Amino acid sequence: MSPDPLTARVALTERAPTITGAEIVAELVPPRQFDGASLENYVPDAAFPSQAEAVEAVAGFGGAAERPARRGLFRRRADSPDVLPGLYLDGGFGVGKTHLLAALFNRTTGRRYFGTFIEYTALVGAVGYAGAARQLEGASLVCIDEFELDDPGDTMMMTRLLGDLAEGGTRIAATSNTPPAALGEGRFAAADFLREIQGLSDRFRTLRIDGDDYRRREVEAKAHTVDDLDAAVASLPGTVSVDDFAAVVAHLSSVHPSRYVKLIDGLDGVALRDVRPFTSQTDALRFVAFVDRLYDAQVRVVASGAPLDTVFSDEMLAGGYRKKYLRATSRLVALTSAP
């Protein structure tokens, strides 16, 4: 079958993106699928009461965020004894933490920022610590999705940055993402998070959100594969990248993860030929970061070869990055199953 003329083909491996500090800041908003996220359209699972409790907690925190910030708010907790100035949402993947974080962003006025942990660390890398602190200074709210704890240097840098922002009255909300091997049972331990952010630990309200992964509830828990990749690409409108899986994996090693958002800029679909399981954990972790950007941008994925939910070995899934691999698998199931 010849390619559909409505489909433009490009190659990821021919893209060498760059990104500036200003471009990173411009991207510090919720992913586009959360443009309309609100507390009203978050649907709690009745089987898990903590989800309804989370809605109430975010509503209360959001109301407090609307009040003018005062310098030293984090130190003078008597100013607001009922609402702590930090909110931390703990829970598994696919329970709606990002939706709630985006809903909080959307209901907050004034200058505010929303980004993943890696986006904030990328900002520091682009403009330096002082430059990043100046850019974020005075914000009414800073939302950090998927707070990472697997890089001690980055974690301590973010701890310092949050502390400096807190001194100016900025309110902070975060969700978790951390290697579970050090935490037990593959579940994030709030106590470990709070110990890592020593100076902020008593300023966060920690809320555990239980539940099943909604992405795996709504679709068959398998990543869809195709026999004829060219035909699948021809069925997709817009701009679609077409590459061998091995070539993409190799190319990701030459692009800093902070630039992955630019790597997929303008793409409506990504086609991966001859998918094979990972043998290198370093390659696997880069791919996880790539999948996160694909999911944020809601880029459709089509693939041939091994199902994408099988690319992480049992050994990898039993190790310290289990939670990251499971989140990526969940997102790949959703991206390959999209209509």
Coordinates of C-alpha atoms in Angstrom, one line a residue:
M1 CA 0.0 0.0 0.0
S2 CA 1.4 3.4 -0.9
P3 CA 1.6 6.1 1.7
D4 CA -1.4 8.3 2.2
P5 CA -0.7 11.8 0.7
L6 CA -2.1 13.3 3.9
T7 CA 0.7 11.7 5.9
A8 CA 4.1 13.4 5.9
R9 CA 7.0 11.1 6.9
V10 CA 10.0 12.2 8.8
A11 CA 12.8 10.5 10.8
L12 CA 13.5 11.1 14.4
T13 CA 17.1 10.1 13.9
E14 CA 17.6 13.1 11.6
R15 CA 16.5 15.6 14.2
A16 CA 19.0 17.3 16.4
P17 CA 16.9 19.6 18.6
T18 CA 18.2 22.4 20.9
I19 CA 16.3 24.2 23.6
T20 CA 16.8 27.4 25.5
G21 CA 15.8 28.4 29.0
A22 CA 13.0 30.6 27.7
E23 CA 11.6 27.7 25.7
I24 CA 11.7 25.5 28.8
V25 CA 9.9 28.1 30.8
A26 CA 7.3 28.4 28.1
E27 CA 6.7 24.7 28.4
L28 CA 6.0 24.8 32.1
V29 CA 2.3 24.3 31.8
P30 CA 0.2 21.1 32.1
P31 CA 0.3 18.7 29.1
R32 CA -2.4 19.6 26.6
Q33 CA -4.6 16.6 27.5
F34 CA -5.0 18.4 30.9
D35 CA -6.0 21.8 29.5
G36 CA -9.5 21.2 30.8
A37 CA -8.7 19.3 33.9
S38 CA -10.8 20.3 36.9
L39 CA -11.9 18.9 40.2
E40 CA -15.3 18.6 38.7
N41 CA -14.3 16.3 35.9
Y42 CA -12.0 14.1 38.0
V43 CA -14.1 11.0 38.6
P44 CA -13.2 9.3 41.9
D45 CA -13.4 5.5 42.0
A46 CA -16.0 4.7 44.7
A47 CA -14.0 1.6 45.6
F48 CA -11.1 3.9 46.8
P49 CA -12.4 6.6 49.2
S50 CA -8.9 8.3 49.2
Q51 CA -9.6 9.6 45.7
A52 CA -12.6 11.6 46.9
E53 CA -10.5 12.8 49.9
A54 CA -7.9 13.9 47.4
V55 CA -10.4 16.1 45.6
E56 CA -11.3 17.8 48.8
A57 CA -7.7 18.3 49.8
V58 CA -6.8 19.9 46.5
A59 CA -9.8 22.1 46.7
G60 CA -8.8 23.3 50.1
F61 CA -5.2 23.8 49.1
G62 CA -6.2 25.6 45.9
G63 CA -8.4 28.0 47.9
A64 CA -5.4 28.8 50.2
A65 CA -3.2 29.4 47.2
E66 CA -5.5 32.1 46.1
R67 CA -4.7 34.2 49.2
P68 CA -1.8 36.6 48.7
A69 CA 1.6 35.1 49.5
R70 CA 3.6 36.6 52.4
R71 CA 7.3 36.3 52.9
G72 CA 8.0 33.7 55.5
L73 CA 4.7 31.9 55.2
F74 CA 6.5 28.6 55.4
R75 CA 8.1 29.5 58.7
R76 CA 5.1 31.1 60.3
R77 CA 2.7 28.2 60.2
A78 CA 0.5 29.9 62.7
D79 CA -0.7 32.2 59.9
S80 CA -2.6 29.2 58.4
P81 CA -2.8 26.4 60.9
D82 CA -5.4 24.4 58.9
V83 CA -3.7 24.4 55.5
L84 CA 0.0 23.6 55.1
P85 CA 1.7 25.5 52.3
G86 CA 2.9 22.3 50.6
L87 CA 0.8 19.5 49.2
Y88 CA 2.3 16.1 48.2
L89 CA 0.2 13.5 46.4
D90 CA 1.4 10.0 46.9
G91 CA 0.2 7.0 45.0
G92 CA 0.5 4.5 42.2
F93 CA 0.5 5.4 38.5
G94 CA -2.8 5.9 36.7
V95 CA -4.8 7.0 39.8
G96 CA -5.2 10.6 38.6
K97 CA -2.4 12.4 40.5
T98 CA -1.4 14.4 37.4
H99 CA -5.1 15.3 36.7
L100 CA -5.5 16.6 40.2
L101 CA -2.2 18.6 40.0
A102 CA -3.3 20.1 36.7
A103 CA -6.7 20.9 38.1
L104 CA -5.0 22.8 40.9
F105 CA -2.9 24.7 38.4
N106 CA -6.0 25.5 36.3
R107 CA -7.9 26.9 39.4
T108 CA -5.0 29.0 40.6
T109 CA -4.6 32.6 39.3
G110 CA -1.4 34.6 39.0
R111 CA 1.9 33.4 37.7
R112 CA 2.3 29.7 38.2
Y113 CA 4.3 26.9 36.7
F114 CA 3.7 23.2 36.1
G115 CA 6.4 20.7 35.0
T116 CA 8.0 17.4 35.6
F117 CA 11.0 17.1 37.8
I118 CA 13.2 16.7 34.7
E119 CA 11.9 19.9 33.2
Y120 CA 12.9 21.9 36.3
T121 CA 16.3 20.4 36.4
A122 CA 16.7 21.1 32.7
L123 CA 15.9 24.8 33.4
V124 CA 18.6 24.9 36.0
G125 CA 21.0 23.3 33.5
A126 CA 20.1 25.8 30.8
V127 CA 20.3 29.1 32.8
G128 CA 22.0 28.1 36.1
Y129 CA 20.6 27.8 39.6
A130 CA 20.4 31.6 40.1
G131 CA 18.7 32.1 36.8
A132 CA 16.1 29.4 37.5
A133 CA 15.4 30.8 40.9
R134 CA 15.0 34.3 39.5
Q135 CA 12.6 33.0 36.8
L136 CA 10.4 31.2 39.3
E137 CA 10.6 33.8 42.1
G138 CA 7.3 35.3 43.1
A139 CA 5.1 32.5 41.5
S140 CA 1.9 31.9 43.4
L141 CA 2.2 28.1 42.7
V142 CA 4.8 25.7 41.5
C143 CA 3.6 22.2 40.6
I144 CA 6.2 19.4 40.2
D145 CA 4.9 16.2 38.6
E146 CA 6.8 13.0 39.1
F147 CA 9.3 14.2 41.7
E148 CA 12.4 12.0 41.2
L149 CA 14.5 10.7 44.1
D150 CA 16.9 8.4 42.1
D151 CA 19.5 11.2 41.5
P152 CA 20.7 12.6 44.9
G153 CA 22.4 15.6 43.3
D154 CA 19.3 16.7 41.4
T155 CA 17.1 16.0 44.5
M156 CA 19.2 18.2 46.7
M157 CA 19.3 20.9 44.1
M158 CA 15.5 20.8 43.9
T159 CA 15.3 20.8 47.7
R160 CA 17.3 24.0 47.8
L161 CA 15.3 25.6 45.0
L162 CA 12.0 24.8 46.7
G163 CA 13.3 26.2 49.9
D164 CA 14.3 29.5 48.3
L165 CA 10.9 29.7 46.6
A166 CA 9.1 29.0 49.8
E167 CA 10.9 31.9 51.5
G168 CA 9.1 34.1 49.1
G169 CA 5.7 32.6 49.8
T170 CA 5.3 30.3 46.8
R171 CA 3.1 27.4 47.4
I172 CA 4.3 24.0 46.2
A173 CA 2.4 20.9 45.1
A174 CA 4.1 17.7 44.0
T175 CA 3.5 14.1 42.9
S176 CA 5.9 11.2 43.3
N177 CA 8.0 9.0 41.2
T178 CA 10.9 7.2 42.8
P179 CA 12.7 3.8 42.6
P180 CA 10.7 1.5 44.7
A181 CA 13.4 -1.0 45.6
A182 CA 14.6 1.3 48.4
L183 CA 11.0 1.9 49.5
G184 CA 9.5 -1.6 49.6
E185 CA 6.7 -3.3 47.7
G186 CA 7.0 -1.0 44.7
R187 CA 5.0 1.7 46.5
F188 CA 6.3 5.2 47.1
A189 CA 7.0 5.9 50.8
A190 CA 6.0 9.4 51.8
A191 CA 8.4 9.3 54.7
D192 CA 11.4 8.8 52.4
F193 CA 10.3 11.7 50.2
L194 CA 9.9 13.9 53.3
R195 CA 13.3 12.9 54.6
E196 CA 14.9 13.8 51.2
I197 CA 13.4 17.3 51.3
Q198 CA 14.5 17.9 54.9
G199 CA 13.9 21.6 55.2
L200 CA 10.4 21.3 53.8
S201 CA 9.2 18.1 55.4
D202 CA 7.0 19.6 58.0
R203 CA 5.4 22.0 55.5
F204 CA 3.8 19.4 53.3
R205 CA 0.5 17.7 53.7
T206 CA 1.0 14.2 52.4
L207 CA -2.0 12.5 50.9
R208 CA -2.0 8.9 49.7
I209 CA -4.2 8.2 46.7
D210 CA -5.1 4.5 46.2
G211 CA -6.6 2.9 43.1
D212 CA -6.2 1.0 39.9
D213 CA -4.4 2.4 36.8
Y214 CA -7.3 3.9 34.8
R215 CA -5.4 3.4 31.6
R216 CA -5.2 -0.3 32.1
R217 CA -8.9 -0.4 33.3
E218 CA -10.1 1.2 30.0
V219 CA -8.1 -0.7 27.5
E220 CA -6.8 -4.2 27.0
A221 CA -3.5 -4.3 29.0
K222 CA -1.4 -5.1 26.0
A223 CA 0.4 -2.8 23.6
H224 CA -0.9 -3.1 20.1
T225 CA 1.5 -4.2 17.3
V226 CA 1.1 -4.2 13.6
D227 CA 2.3 -6.6 10.9
D228 CA 2.5 -3.9 8.2
L229 CA 4.0 -0.7 9.6
D230 CA 3.8 1.1 6.3
A231 CA 0.1 0.5 6.1
A232 CA -0.4 1.6 9.7
V233 CA 1.5 4.8 9.0
A234 CA -0.6 5.5 5.9
S235 CA -3.7 5.4 8.0
L236 CA -2.4 8.2 10.3
P237 CA -3.0 11.8 9.2
G238 CA -0.4 14.5 9.9
T239 CA 3.3 14.2 10.4
V240 CA 4.6 10.8 11.4
S241 CA 8.2 9.8 12.1
V242 CA 9.2 6.4 10.9
D243 CA 12.4 4.8 12.2
D244 CA 13.9 1.5 13.2
F245 CA 13.5 1.0 16.9
A246 CA 17.2 0.3 17.4
A247 CA 18.1 3.5 15.6
V248 CA 15.8 5.5 17.8
V249 CA 17.3 4.0 21.0
A250 CA 20.8 4.9 19.8
H251 CA 19.7 8.4 18.8
L252 CA 18.2 9.1 22.2
S253 CA 21.6 8.6 23.7
S254 CA 22.9 11.6 21.8
V255 CA 20.0 13.9 22.8
H256 CA 19.7 15.2 26.4
P257 CA 16.3 14.2 27.9
S258 CA 15.5 17.9 28.4
R259 CA 15.4 18.1 24.6
Y260 CA 13.0 15.2 24.0
V261 CA 10.1 17.6 24.0
K262 CA 11.6 19.3 20.9
L263 CA 12.5 16.0 19.4
I264 CA 8.8 15.2 18.9
D265 CA 7.7 18.7 18.2
G266 CA 5.1 18.8 15.5
L267 CA 4.6 15.1 15.3
D268 CA 1.2 13.5 15.2
G269 CA 2.5 9.9 15.3
V270 CA 5.7 7.9 15.9
A271 CA 6.2 4.6 14.1
L272 CA 8.8 2.2 15.4
R273 CA 10.0 -0.7 13.3
D274 CA 11.2 -4.1 14.6
V275 CA 10.9 -3.4 18.3
R276 CA 13.1 -5.6 20.5
P277 CA 13.4 -5.9 24.3
F278 CA 16.1 -3.8 26.0
T279 CA 19.3 -5.3 27.1
S280 CA 20.7 -2.1 28.6
Q281 CA 19.1 -0.4 31.6
T282 CA 20.5 2.9 30.5
D283 CA 18.8 2.7 27.2
A284 CA 15.6 1.6 28.9
L285 CA 15.6 4.6 31.2
R286 CA 16.1 7.0 28.3
F287 CA 13.2 5.4 26.5
V288 CA 11.1 5.9 29.6
A289 CA 11.8 9.6 29.5
F290 CA 11.0 9.6 25.8
V291 CA 7.7 7.8 26.4
D292 CA 6.8 10.4 29.1
R293 CA 7.1 13.2 26.5
L294 CA 5.1 11.2 23.9
Y295 CA 2.4 10.7 26.5
D296 CA 2.3 14.4 27.5
A297 CA 1.9 15.4 23.8
Q298 CA -0.5 12.6 23.1
V299 CA 1.5 11.4 20.1
R300 CA 0.0 8.2 18.6
V301 CA 2.5 5.3 18.5
V302 CA 2.4 2.4 16.0
A303 CA 5.0 -0.4 16.2
S304 CA 6.0 -3.7 14.7
G305 CA 8.0 -6.4 16.3
A306 CA 7.8 -7.2 20.0
P307 CA 4.9 -5.6 21.8
L308 CA 6.1 -2.4 23.5
D309 CA 4.7 -3.7 26.9
T310 CA 7.3 -6.5 26.8
V311 CA 10.5 -4.4 26.2
F312 CA 11.4 -4.2 29.9
S313 CA 12.8 -7.5 31.1
D314 CA 11.7 -9.3 34.2
E315 CA 15.0 -8.4 35.8
M316 CA 14.4 -4.7 35.1
L317 CA 10.9 -4.9 36.5
A318 CA 12.3 -6.5 39.7
G319 CA 14.8 -3.8 40.2
G320 CA 15.0 -0.3 41.5
Y321 CA 13.3 1.4 38.6
R322 CA 10.2 -0.9 38.5
K323 CA 7.8 2.0 39.0
K324 CA 9.2 3.9 36.1
Y325 CA 9.0 0.9 33.8
L326 CA 5.4 0.1 34.8
R327 CA 4.4 3.7 34.2
A328 CA 6.0 3.7 30.8
T329 CA 4.3 0.4 30.0
S330 CA 0.9 1.8 31.1
R331 CA 1.4 4.8 28.8
L332 CA 2.6 2.7 25.9
V333 CA -0.6 0.6 26.2
A334 CA -2.7 3.8 26.0
L335 CA -0.7 5.3 23.1
T336 CA -0.7 2.2 20.9
S337 CA -4.4 1.6 21.6
A338 CA -5.6 5.1 20.7
P339 CA -8.2 5.1 18.0

